[in-house]
Amino acid sequence: MVAQLEPADVGRPDGTPVRAPGPRPILWDSIALLALLCLLPILHDVKTMLTAPYWLDEAWVALSVRFPLRDLPVTTSSSPLGWSFLLRLVPDPDHLRLVTLAFQGLAVVAAYGFGRWARWSTPGRGVVAGAACAAAVLLLPAQQVRHDLKQYTADAAVTVGVLALVTWVEQRWSRRRLNVLTAVVAAAMLFSHVTAIVAPCAFGGLLLAAAVRRQWLRLVEVAVAGLNAGLILTAVYFGISKQGRNAPMQQFWADNFPRVTELPGYLGKQLDTLMPVVGAPAPVVVALLVAGTLTLARRNRPAAAVAVVLLPLVATTVGVAGIYPLLELRTSHFLLVTAAAVAGIGVAGLAGVAADLACRRLPGVRPAVLAAAVCAVLLGGYAAGNSRWYRFDGNESGLYYTAIAVTDVRSATDYVAAHRRPNDVVVMNNAAWYGFAFYSRHDPLKLVVPHGNTVGWWVAMPGRSDVVVVPGHDTAAVRAGLRQAVELAARRGDGARVWLIRSHVIGDEVDAWRQALAGYRVEQVTDGVEPVALVSRG
């Protein structure tokens, strides 16, 4: 995606069109994008990202690649079908997070187009704006904690990409460009469910802009395109995506579906929670969001400006309606990245104003160069203030929690596989089961559907009669599971041992295991974040 302004959309500050130089904009666009993408593996701890074991939510996603392609509509569950399909294109199943990383890079590219395709007075200023918008997305702390094997980075890339295409459609109106936007929206629904949130904002912005300008033919064209996109989104949702919306999943997200009367307090609490991963004080963020929206409008992109304003309103509406979680760190990642992109445009807009004022006193200085310097100072300060987030793998004490850093069912599974005797028994909590099944690479699997959990399916291992999975998280369930495992080991005879594997033990389950294990002799046999133990009667 190499963004270049057509000559007709390059103008002087007074709006008078001028012809852009031939190849130079493409060259600078290419250099800027390449430099930004080269920063991606520098800012992100890619090695940890690709080598860390999968935790609970990731494990069932990863496990889907071990089933035949015909099972994908079931195993994809709450993940978009297309996103789950992309995982199958990764040669090494231990490196599936490459898809997550790829969408993080795509978000940077989309943000560059979002900033670049506004109507800037010169191509140089357009390059500066695109780079500022993309850099803001790249440097956002929230990006550094989204290394898990989930579709949230795809949500962000799709949202910023759709908004970028709105600016592209406004850049030089044509039915072909509108059709491209419609086709992208239709395809994006396969990779991100939040397409259904951003698409109405995109077409709503184009509709309102056409109505205000009294461009009635364009209004009809946009309405028809929006209707077509809406029909496709509806078909994808009810035909594929809706199966991920089950009762357990709704219950899981219940706290993120506020009622209208709860909105003020809820929004305040959630925003306070999210501000650390935004990386800037709230007043600064608000000011830059306003500046970015006004810059879009001032740079002849009113539809994009309207879409930006509509996005949080639509997100709030679907949250109150109990359709999609509101302002939750993971599911609202697309809002955080979009906010960073808009703020980046705000930085570029303010830098442009400052450059114009300064160049009146310094006539020998090129405004684009001065604007680039101002953006570099502002974004450099932002990067310096958030430097502790970069190359973040979740191990920094007191900074933030990521499950990647505190779970390791892979090591436990490998250790037990290497040291168990044929008649030994393995007992585990149900949070370890999907990971255990995934990392038991040579054992055959059987898909069990339907299943009354948030995923909607379960996996059986027909050849592993030695495994006991504790069905619940309370003390009674844990005691029952341990008793079953010990009794099974006694029946298998010949000194059979009971291996204990636990993963993602949180909340009340911690006390449940402590109380249940009090009546047994427990010998820890490995170190690490989730050690393996041998359990026997006390």
Coordinates of C-alpha atoms in Angstrom, one line a residue:
M1 CA 0.0 0.0 0.0
V2 CA 2.0 3.0 -1.3
A3 CA 0.0 6.1 -0.8
Q4 CA 0.3 8.9 -3.4
L5 CA -1.8 11.9 -3.9
E6 CA -3.1 12.6 -7.4
P7 CA -2.0 15.9 -8.8
A8 CA -5.6 17.1 -8.7
D9 CA -5.7 16.7 -4.9
V10 CA -2.5 18.6 -4.1
G11 CA -3.1 22.3 -3.5
R12 CA -1.7 25.4 -2.0
P13 CA -3.0 26.6 1.4
D14 CA -5.6 28.7 -0.4
G15 CA -6.9 25.6 -2.2
T16 CA -5.4 26.4 -5.6
P17 CA -4.3 23.1 -7.2
V18 CA -0.7 22.6 -8.2
R19 CA 0.8 19.7 -10.0
A20 CA 2.8 17.2 -7.9
P21 CA 6.2 16.2 -9.0
G22 CA 6.4 12.8 -10.8
P23 CA 8.2 10.1 -9.0
R24 CA 9.3 11.8 -5.8
P25 CA 6.1 11.4 -3.7
I26 CA 6.2 7.6 -4.4
L27 CA 9.9 7.5 -3.4
W28 CA 9.4 9.3 -0.1
D29 CA 6.3 7.3 0.6
S30 CA 8.2 4.1 0.1
I31 CA 11.1 5.3 2.3
A32 CA 8.8 6.4 5.1
L33 CA 6.8 3.2 5.1
L34 CA 9.9 1.0 5.0
A35 CA 11.5 2.9 7.9
L36 CA 8.3 2.6 10.0
L37 CA 7.9 -1.2 9.3
C38 CA 11.6 -1.7 10.1
L39 CA 10.8 -0.3 13.6
L40 CA 8.2 -3.0 14.2
P41 CA 10.6 -5.8 15.2
I42 CA 12.7 -3.3 17.2
L43 CA 9.8 -2.1 19.3
H44 CA 8.2 -5.5 19.7
D45 CA 9.8 -8.5 21.4
V46 CA 9.2 -10.7 18.4
K47 CA 11.4 -13.5 19.7
T48 CA 9.3 -13.9 22.9
M49 CA 6.1 -13.4 20.8
L50 CA 7.0 -16.3 18.6
T51 CA 8.4 -18.7 21.2
A52 CA 6.2 -18.2 24.3
P53 CA 3.8 -21.1 25.0
Y54 CA 0.1 -20.5 24.2
W55 CA -2.1 -19.7 27.2
L56 CA -5.7 -20.7 27.7
D57 CA -7.5 -18.5 25.2
E58 CA -4.7 -18.9 22.6
A59 CA -4.5 -22.7 23.1
W60 CA -8.0 -23.4 21.7
V61 CA -7.3 -21.0 18.8
A62 CA -4.1 -22.8 18.1
L63 CA -5.8 -26.2 18.5
S64 CA -8.2 -25.4 15.7
V65 CA -5.3 -25.9 13.2
R66 CA -5.0 -29.6 14.2
F67 CA -8.5 -30.4 13.0
P68 CA -9.5 -30.9 9.4
L69 CA -10.5 -27.8 7.4
R70 CA -14.1 -29.0 7.3
D71 CA -14.3 -28.4 11.1
L72 CA -13.2 -24.8 10.8
P73 CA -16.7 -23.3 11.0
V74 CA -17.0 -25.0 14.4
T75 CA -13.5 -24.6 15.8
T76 CA -13.2 -20.9 14.9
S77 CA -15.9 -20.2 17.5
S78 CA -15.7 -16.5 18.5
S79 CA -12.8 -15.8 16.2
P80 CA -13.6 -14.7 12.6
L81 CA -13.5 -17.5 10.1
G82 CA -11.0 -15.8 7.8
W83 CA -8.7 -15.0 10.6
S84 CA -8.7 -18.6 11.8
F85 CA -8.1 -19.7 8.2
L86 CA -5.0 -17.6 8.0
L87 CA -3.5 -19.5 10.8
R88 CA -3.4 -22.6 8.6
L89 CA -1.1 -20.8 6.2
V90 CA 1.7 -20.6 8.8
P91 CA 4.0 -23.5 8.3
D92 CA 5.0 -23.9 12.0
P93 CA 2.1 -24.2 14.5
D94 CA 4.4 -22.8 17.2
H95 CA 4.7 -19.6 15.2
L96 CA 1.0 -18.8 14.7
R97 CA 1.4 -15.4 16.3
L98 CA 3.0 -14.3 13.0
V99 CA -0.6 -13.6 11.9
T100 CA -1.0 -11.2 14.9
L101 CA 2.3 -9.5 14.1
A102 CA 1.3 -9.2 10.4
F103 CA -1.9 -7.4 11.3
Q104 CA 0.1 -5.1 13.6
G105 CA 2.2 -4.2 10.6
L106 CA -0.9 -3.8 8.4
A107 CA -2.3 -1.3 10.9
V108 CA 0.8 0.8 10.5
V109 CA 0.5 0.8 6.8
A110 CA -3.2 1.6 6.9
A111 CA -2.5 4.5 9.3
Y112 CA 0.0 5.9 6.9
G113 CA -2.7 5.9 4.2
F114 CA -5.2 7.4 6.6
G115 CA -2.9 10.4 7.3
R116 CA -1.4 10.6 3.8
W117 CA -4.7 10.7 1.8
A118 CA -6.0 13.9 3.3
R119 CA -5.7 17.0 1.2
W120 CA -2.3 18.5 2.2
S121 CA -0.9 21.6 0.5
T122 CA 2.2 19.7 -0.8
P123 CA 3.2 16.1 -1.2
G124 CA 5.9 16.6 1.4
R125 CA 3.4 17.6 4.0
G126 CA 1.3 14.5 3.1
V127 CA 4.3 12.3 3.7
V128 CA 4.9 13.9 7.1
A129 CA 1.2 13.5 8.0
G130 CA 1.2 9.8 6.9
A131 CA 4.4 9.1 8.9
A132 CA 3.0 10.9 12.0
C133 CA -0.2 9.0 11.9
A134 CA 1.5 5.6 11.4
A135 CA 4.2 6.4 14.0
A136 CA 1.5 7.1 16.6
V137 CA -0.1 3.7 15.9
L138 CA 3.3 2.0 16.0
L139 CA 4.3 3.6 19.3
L140 CA 1.0 3.1 21.2
P141 CA 1.7 1.1 24.3
A142 CA -1.5 -0.9 23.8
Q143 CA 0.1 -2.4 20.7
Q144 CA 2.9 -3.8 22.9
V145 CA 0.5 -6.0 25.0
R146 CA -1.5 -7.3 22.1
H147 CA 0.9 -10.2 21.2
D148 CA -1.6 -12.9 21.9
L149 CA -3.1 -15.3 19.3
K150 CA -6.4 -13.5 19.0
Q151 CA -8.0 -11.3 16.3
Y152 CA -7.7 -8.0 18.1
T153 CA -4.8 -6.7 16.0
A154 CA -6.9 -7.6 12.9
D155 CA -9.8 -5.5 14.4
A156 CA -7.4 -2.5 14.6
A157 CA -6.0 -2.9 11.1
V158 CA -9.4 -3.3 9.6
T159 CA -10.8 -0.3 11.4
V160 CA -8.0 2.1 10.4
G161 CA -7.9 0.6 6.9
V162 CA -11.6 1.3 6.3
L163 CA -11.2 4.9 7.6
A164 CA -8.2 5.3 5.3
L165 CA -10.3 4.1 2.3
V166 CA -12.9 6.7 3.2
T167 CA -10.2 9.4 2.8
W168 CA -9.1 7.7 -0.4
V169 CA -12.7 7.8 -1.8
E170 CA -13.0 11.5 -0.9
Q171 CA -9.6 12.2 -2.5
R172 CA -11.0 11.7 -6.0
W173 CA -14.5 10.6 -6.2
S174 CA -15.4 7.7 -8.5
R175 CA -17.8 4.8 -8.5
R176 CA -14.9 2.5 -8.8
R177 CA -13.3 3.7 -5.6
L178 CA -16.7 3.4 -3.8
N179 CA -17.0 -0.1 -5.1
V180 CA -13.5 -0.9 -3.7
L181 CA -14.5 0.4 -0.3
T182 CA -17.6 -1.8 -0.4
A183 CA -15.7 -4.9 -1.5
V184 CA -13.1 -4.4 1.2
V185 CA -15.7 -4.0 3.9
A186 CA -17.4 -7.2 2.7
A187 CA -14.2 -9.1 2.8
A188 CA -13.0 -7.6 6.1
M189 CA -16.0 -9.1 7.9
L190 CA -14.4 -12.5 7.5
F191 CA -11.3 -11.3 9.4
S192 CA -12.8 -8.9 11.9
H193 CA -16.2 -8.7 13.5
V194 CA -15.8 -5.0 14.3
T195 CA -16.2 -4.4 10.6
A196 CA -19.9 -4.3 11.5
I197 CA -19.2 -1.4 13.8
V198 CA -16.9 0.7 11.5
A199 CA -18.7 0.1 8.3
P200 CA -21.9 2.1 9.3
C201 CA -19.6 4.9 10.4
A202 CA -17.7 4.9 7.1
F203 CA -20.8 4.9 4.9
G204 CA -22.6 7.3 7.3
G205 CA -19.8 9.8 7.0
L206 CA -19.9 9.6 3.2
L207 CA -23.7 10.0 3.2
L208 CA -23.7 13.0 5.5
A209 CA -20.9 14.7 3.5
A210 CA -22.8 14.2 0.3
A211 CA -26.1 15.4 1.8
V212 CA -24.5 18.6 3.2
R213 CA -22.9 19.3 -0.2
R214 CA -26.2 18.5 -1.9
Q215 CA -24.5 16.0 -4.1
W216 CA -27.7 14.0 -4.7
L217 CA -26.3 11.5 -7.2
R218 CA -23.4 10.7 -5.0
L219 CA -25.8 10.3 -2.1
V220 CA -27.7 7.7 -4.0
E221 CA -24.5 5.9 -5.0
V222 CA -23.3 5.8 -1.4
A223 CA -26.7 4.6 -0.1
V224 CA -26.8 1.8 -2.6
A225 CA -23.2 0.8 -1.8
G226 CA -23.8 1.0 1.9
L227 CA -27.0 -1.2 1.5
N228 CA -25.0 -3.8 -0.4
A229 CA -22.3 -3.8 2.2
G230 CA -24.9 -4.1 4.9
L231 CA -26.5 -7.1 3.3
I232 CA -23.2 -8.9 3.0
L233 CA -22.2 -8.1 6.6
T234 CA -25.6 -9.4 7.8
A235 CA -25.2 -12.6 5.7
V236 CA -21.8 -13.2 7.1
Y237 CA -22.9 -12.5 10.7
F238 CA -25.9 -14.8 10.6
G239 CA -24.3 -17.4 8.4
I240 CA -20.9 -17.7 10.2
S241 CA -20.2 -15.3 13.1
K242 CA -23.4 -15.7 15.2
Q243 CA -22.5 -19.1 16.4
G244 CA -19.8 -17.5 18.6
R245 CA -22.5 -15.6 20.4
N246 CA -23.6 -18.2 23.0
A247 CA -25.0 -17.8 26.5
P248 CA -21.7 -18.6 28.3
M249 CA -19.9 -16.0 26.1
Q250 CA -22.5 -13.4 26.8
Q251 CA -22.2 -14.1 30.5
F252 CA -18.4 -13.8 30.3
W253 CA -18.7 -10.3 28.9
A254 CA -21.8 -9.3 31.0
D255 CA -19.8 -6.7 33.0
N256 CA -18.9 -4.9 29.8
F257 CA -22.5 -4.5 28.7
P258 CA -23.6 -1.4 30.8
R259 CA -27.1 -0.1 31.0
V260 CA -27.8 3.5 29.9
T261 CA -28.1 4.6 33.5
E262 CA -24.7 3.1 34.3
L263 CA -22.8 4.7 31.4
P264 CA -21.3 7.7 33.1
G265 CA -19.7 5.7 35.9
Y266 CA -18.8 2.8 33.6
L267 CA -17.1 5.0 31.0
G268 CA -15.1 6.8 33.7
K269 CA -14.0 3.6 35.3
Q270 CA -13.0 1.9 32.0
L271 CA -11.2 5.0 30.6
D272 CA -9.2 5.1 33.8
T273 CA -8.3 1.5 33.3
L274 CA -7.2 2.1 29.7
M275 CA -5.2 5.3 30.1
P276 CA -2.0 3.5 31.1
V277 CA -1.8 1.7 27.7
V278 CA -2.7 5.0 25.9
G279 CA 0.6 6.5 27.1
A280 CA -0.5 10.1 27.5
P281 CA -2.5 12.3 29.9
A282 CA -6.2 12.3 29.2
P283 CA -6.3 16.1 28.5
V284 CA -3.6 15.7 25.9
V285 CA -5.3 12.8 24.3
V286 CA -8.6 14.7 24.1
A287 CA -6.9 17.7 22.6
L288 CA -5.2 15.7 19.9
L289 CA -8.3 13.8 19.0
V290 CA -10.2 17.1 18.5
A291 CA -7.2 18.4 16.5
G292 CA -7.1 15.3 14.4
T293 CA -10.8 15.4 13.6
L294 CA -10.7 19.1 12.8
T295 CA -7.7 18.5 10.6
L296 CA -9.5 15.9 8.6
A297 CA -12.4 18.3 8.1
R298 CA -10.1 21.2 7.2
R299 CA -8.2 19.1 4.8
N300 CA -11.3 18.3 2.8
R301 CA -12.1 15.0 4.3
P302 CA -15.4 15.7 6.1
A303 CA -16.7 12.1 5.6
A304 CA -13.7 10.7 7.4
A305 CA -14.1 13.3 10.2
V306 CA -17.7 12.3 10.6
A307 CA -16.8 8.6 10.6
V308 CA -14.3 9.2 13.4
V309 CA -17.0 11.0 15.5
L310 CA -19.5 8.2 14.8
L311 CA -17.2 5.4 15.8
P312 CA -17.3 5.8 19.6
L313 CA -21.0 6.5 19.4
V314 CA -21.7 3.3 17.5
A315 CA -19.4 1.3 19.8
T316 CA -21.2 2.7 22.8
T317 CA -24.6 1.8 21.3
V318 CA -23.7 -1.8 20.6
G319 CA -22.2 -2.1 24.1
V320 CA -25.4 -0.9 25.8
A321 CA -27.4 -3.2 23.5
G322 CA -25.3 -6.1 24.8
I323 CA -23.9 -6.9 21.3
Y324 CA -20.3 -6.1 21.7
P325 CA -18.2 -5.4 24.9
L326 CA -17.6 -1.7 25.5
L327 CA -14.1 -0.3 26.3
E328 CA -12.6 -3.6 27.4
L329 CA -8.8 -3.7 26.8
R330 CA -8.8 -6.5 24.3
T331 CA -12.1 -6.2 22.4
S332 CA -11.8 -2.4 22.2
H333 CA -8.2 -2.5 21.0
F334 CA -9.5 -1.2 17.7
L335 CA -10.7 2.0 19.4
L336 CA -7.4 2.6 21.0
V337 CA -5.5 2.2 17.8
T338 CA -7.9 4.4 15.9
A339 CA -7.6 7.0 18.6
A340 CA -3.8 6.9 18.2
A341 CA -4.2 7.3 14.4
V342 CA -6.5 10.3 14.7
A343 CA -4.2 11.8 17.4
G344 CA -1.3 11.3 14.9
I345 CA -3.2 13.3 12.3
G346 CA -3.8 15.9 15.0
V347 CA 0.0 16.1 15.6
A348 CA 0.6 16.6 11.9
G349 CA -2.1 19.3 11.7
L350 CA -0.8 21.2 14.7
A351 CA 2.8 20.8 13.3
G352 CA 1.6 22.2 10.0
V353 CA 0.1 25.3 11.6
A354 CA 3.2 25.9 13.6
A355 CA 5.4 25.5 10.5
D356 CA 3.3 28.0 8.5
L357 CA 3.6 30.5 11.3
A358 CA 7.3 30.0 11.7
C359 CA 8.0 30.1 8.0
R360 CA 6.6 33.6 7.8
R361 CA 9.6 34.7 9.8
L362 CA 12.0 32.2 8.3
P363 CA 11.2 32.4 4.6
G364 CA 14.2 30.2 3.7
V365 CA 12.9 27.1 5.6
R366 CA 10.6 24.7 3.8
P367 CA 7.3 24.2 5.7
A368 CA 7.3 20.4 5.2
V369 CA 10.8 20.1 6.8
L370 CA 9.8 22.2 9.8
A371 CA 6.5 20.3 10.2
A372 CA 8.5 17.1 10.1
A373 CA 10.8 18.4 12.8
V374 CA 7.9 19.4 15.1
C375 CA 6.3 15.9 14.6
A376 CA 9.6 14.3 15.3
V377 CA 10.0 16.2 18.6
L378 CA 6.4 15.5 19.7
L379 CA 6.4 11.8 18.8
G380 CA 9.9 11.4 20.0
G381 CA 8.9 12.7 23.4
Y382 CA 5.9 10.3 23.4
A383 CA 8.2 7.4 22.6
A384 CA 10.7 8.4 25.3
G385 CA 7.9 8.6 27.9
N386 CA 6.6 5.2 27.0
S387 CA 10.0 3.5 26.4
R388 CA 9.4 0.9 29.2
W389 CA 6.6 -0.6 27.1
Y390 CA 8.7 -1.4 24.1
R391 CA 9.9 -5.0 23.6
F392 CA 7.4 -5.7 26.4
D393 CA 6.8 -9.4 27.2
G394 CA 4.8 -9.0 30.4
N395 CA 7.6 -9.8 32.8
E396 CA 8.2 -6.3 34.0
S397 CA 7.2 -6.1 37.6
G398 CA 4.3 -3.7 38.3
L399 CA 3.9 -2.6 34.7
Y400 CA 1.2 -4.7 33.3
Y401 CA -0.1 -8.3 33.3
T402 CA 0.0 -10.6 30.3
A403 CA -0.9 -14.2 30.4
I404 CA 1.9 -15.1 28.1
A405 CA 4.4 -14.3 30.8
V406 CA 2.8 -16.4 33.6
T407 CA 1.6 -19.6 31.9
D408 CA 3.6 -22.4 30.4
V409 CA 1.5 -25.5 29.8
R410 CA 3.9 -26.5 27.0
S411 CA 6.9 -27.2 29.4
A412 CA 4.6 -29.1 31.7
T413 CA 3.2 -31.3 28.9
D414 CA 6.6 -32.0 27.5
Y415 CA 8.1 -32.9 30.8
V416 CA 5.3 -35.3 31.7
A417 CA 5.5 -36.9 28.3
A418 CA 9.2 -37.5 28.7
H419 CA 9.1 -38.8 32.3
R420 CA 5.8 -40.6 32.7
R421 CA 5.5 -44.4 32.9
P422 CA 2.9 -46.2 30.7
N423 CA 0.6 -46.8 33.7
D424 CA 0.9 -43.3 35.2
V425 CA -2.1 -40.9 35.5
V426 CA -2.2 -37.2 34.6
V427 CA -4.6 -34.9 36.4
M428 CA -5.1 -31.3 35.3
N429 CA -7.5 -28.3 35.6
N430 CA -9.7 -27.7 32.6
A431 CA -7.8 -24.5 31.8
A432 CA -4.8 -26.6 31.0
W433 CA -6.7 -29.1 28.8
Y434 CA -6.7 -27.3 25.5
G435 CA -3.0 -26.5 25.8
F436 CA -2.2 -30.1 26.8
A437 CA -4.1 -31.4 23.8
F438 CA -2.3 -29.0 21.5
Y439 CA 1.2 -29.8 22.8
S440 CA 0.5 -33.6 22.9
R441 CA 1.4 -33.5 19.2
H442 CA 1.3 -37.2 18.5
D443 CA -1.9 -38.0 20.2
P444 CA -5.1 -38.2 18.0
L445 CA -7.8 -35.7 18.8
K446 CA -11.6 -35.9 18.5
L447 CA -13.8 -32.8 18.3
V448 CA -16.8 -32.8 20.7
V449 CA -19.7 -30.6 19.8
P450 CA -21.8 -28.9 21.1
H451 CA -20.2 -28.1 24.5
G452 CA -21.6 -25.7 27.0
N453 CA -18.6 -23.4 27.4
T454 CA -17.6 -20.1 25.9
V455 CA -15.8 -21.8 23.0
G456 CA -18.8 -24.1 22.2
W457 CA -16.7 -27.2 21.6
W458 CA -14.4 -29.6 23.5
V459 CA -11.7 -31.9 22.5
A460 CA -11.3 -35.5 23.5
M461 CA -8.1 -37.6 23.3
P462 CA -9.4 -41.2 22.7
G463 CA -6.0 -42.7 23.3
R464 CA -5.4 -41.1 26.7
S465 CA -7.4 -43.0 29.2
D466 CA -4.8 -42.0 31.7
V467 CA -5.9 -38.3 31.8
V468 CA -8.3 -36.8 34.4
V469 CA -9.6 -33.3 33.7
V470 CA -11.1 -31.5 36.7
P471 CA -14.4 -30.1 35.4
G472 CA -14.9 -27.1 37.7
H473 CA -13.0 -24.5 39.7
D474 CA -14.5 -24.9 43.2
T475 CA -13.0 -26.9 46.0
A476 CA -15.6 -29.8 45.6
A477 CA -14.8 -30.2 41.9
V478 CA -11.0 -30.1 42.6
R479 CA -11.3 -32.7 45.4
A480 CA -13.4 -34.9 43.2
G481 CA -10.9 -34.7 40.4
L482 CA -7.9 -35.5 42.6
R483 CA -9.8 -38.4 44.2
Q484 CA -10.6 -39.8 40.8
A485 CA -7.0 -39.6 39.6
V486 CA -5.6 -41.2 42.7
E487 CA -8.2 -44.0 42.5
L488 CA -7.4 -44.5 38.8
A489 CA -3.7 -44.8 39.6
A490 CA -4.4 -47.4 42.2
R491 CA -6.4 -49.5 39.7
R492 CA -3.6 -49.3 37.2
G493 CA -1.3 -50.7 39.8
D494 CA 2.5 -51.4 39.5
G495 CA 3.5 -48.1 41.3
A496 CA 1.5 -45.8 39.0
R497 CA 2.1 -42.2 39.8
V498 CA -0.2 -39.1 39.6
W499 CA 1.2 -36.2 37.7
L500 CA -0.4 -32.8 38.3
I501 CA -0.5 -30.1 35.6
R502 CA -2.2 -26.8 36.2
S503 CA -2.5 -23.7 34.1
H504 CA -4.1 -20.2 34.4
V505 CA -5.1 -20.8 38.0
I506 CA -6.7 -17.5 39.0
G507 CA -9.3 -16.1 41.4
D508 CA -11.1 -18.5 43.7
E509 CA -9.5 -21.5 42.0
V510 CA -6.2 -20.7 43.8
D511 CA -7.8 -21.4 47.2
A512 CA -9.7 -24.4 45.9
W513 CA -6.5 -26.1 44.9
R514 CA -4.8 -25.2 48.1
Q515 CA -7.6 -26.6 50.2
A516 CA -8.0 -29.8 48.1
L517 CA -4.3 -30.6 48.0
A518 CA -4.0 -30.2 51.8
G519 CA -4.9 -33.8 52.2
Y520 CA -2.3 -35.1 49.8
R521 CA 1.5 -35.3 49.7
V522 CA 2.6 -33.0 46.9
E523 CA 6.2 -33.1 45.4
Q524 CA 7.1 -30.4 43.0
V525 CA 9.3 -31.8 40.3
T526 CA 9.9 -28.8 38.0
D527 CA 10.5 -25.1 38.4
G528 CA 9.0 -22.3 36.3
V529 CA 5.8 -20.3 36.3
E530 CA 3.6 -23.4 36.2
P531 CA 5.5 -26.3 37.8
V532 CA 4.6 -29.9 37.5
A533 CA 4.0 -31.9 40.7
L534 CA 3.5 -35.5 41.8
V535 CA 0.5 -36.2 44.0
S536 CA 0.0 -39.1 46.3
R537 CA -2.0 -40.0 49.4
G538 CA -0.8 -38.2 52.5

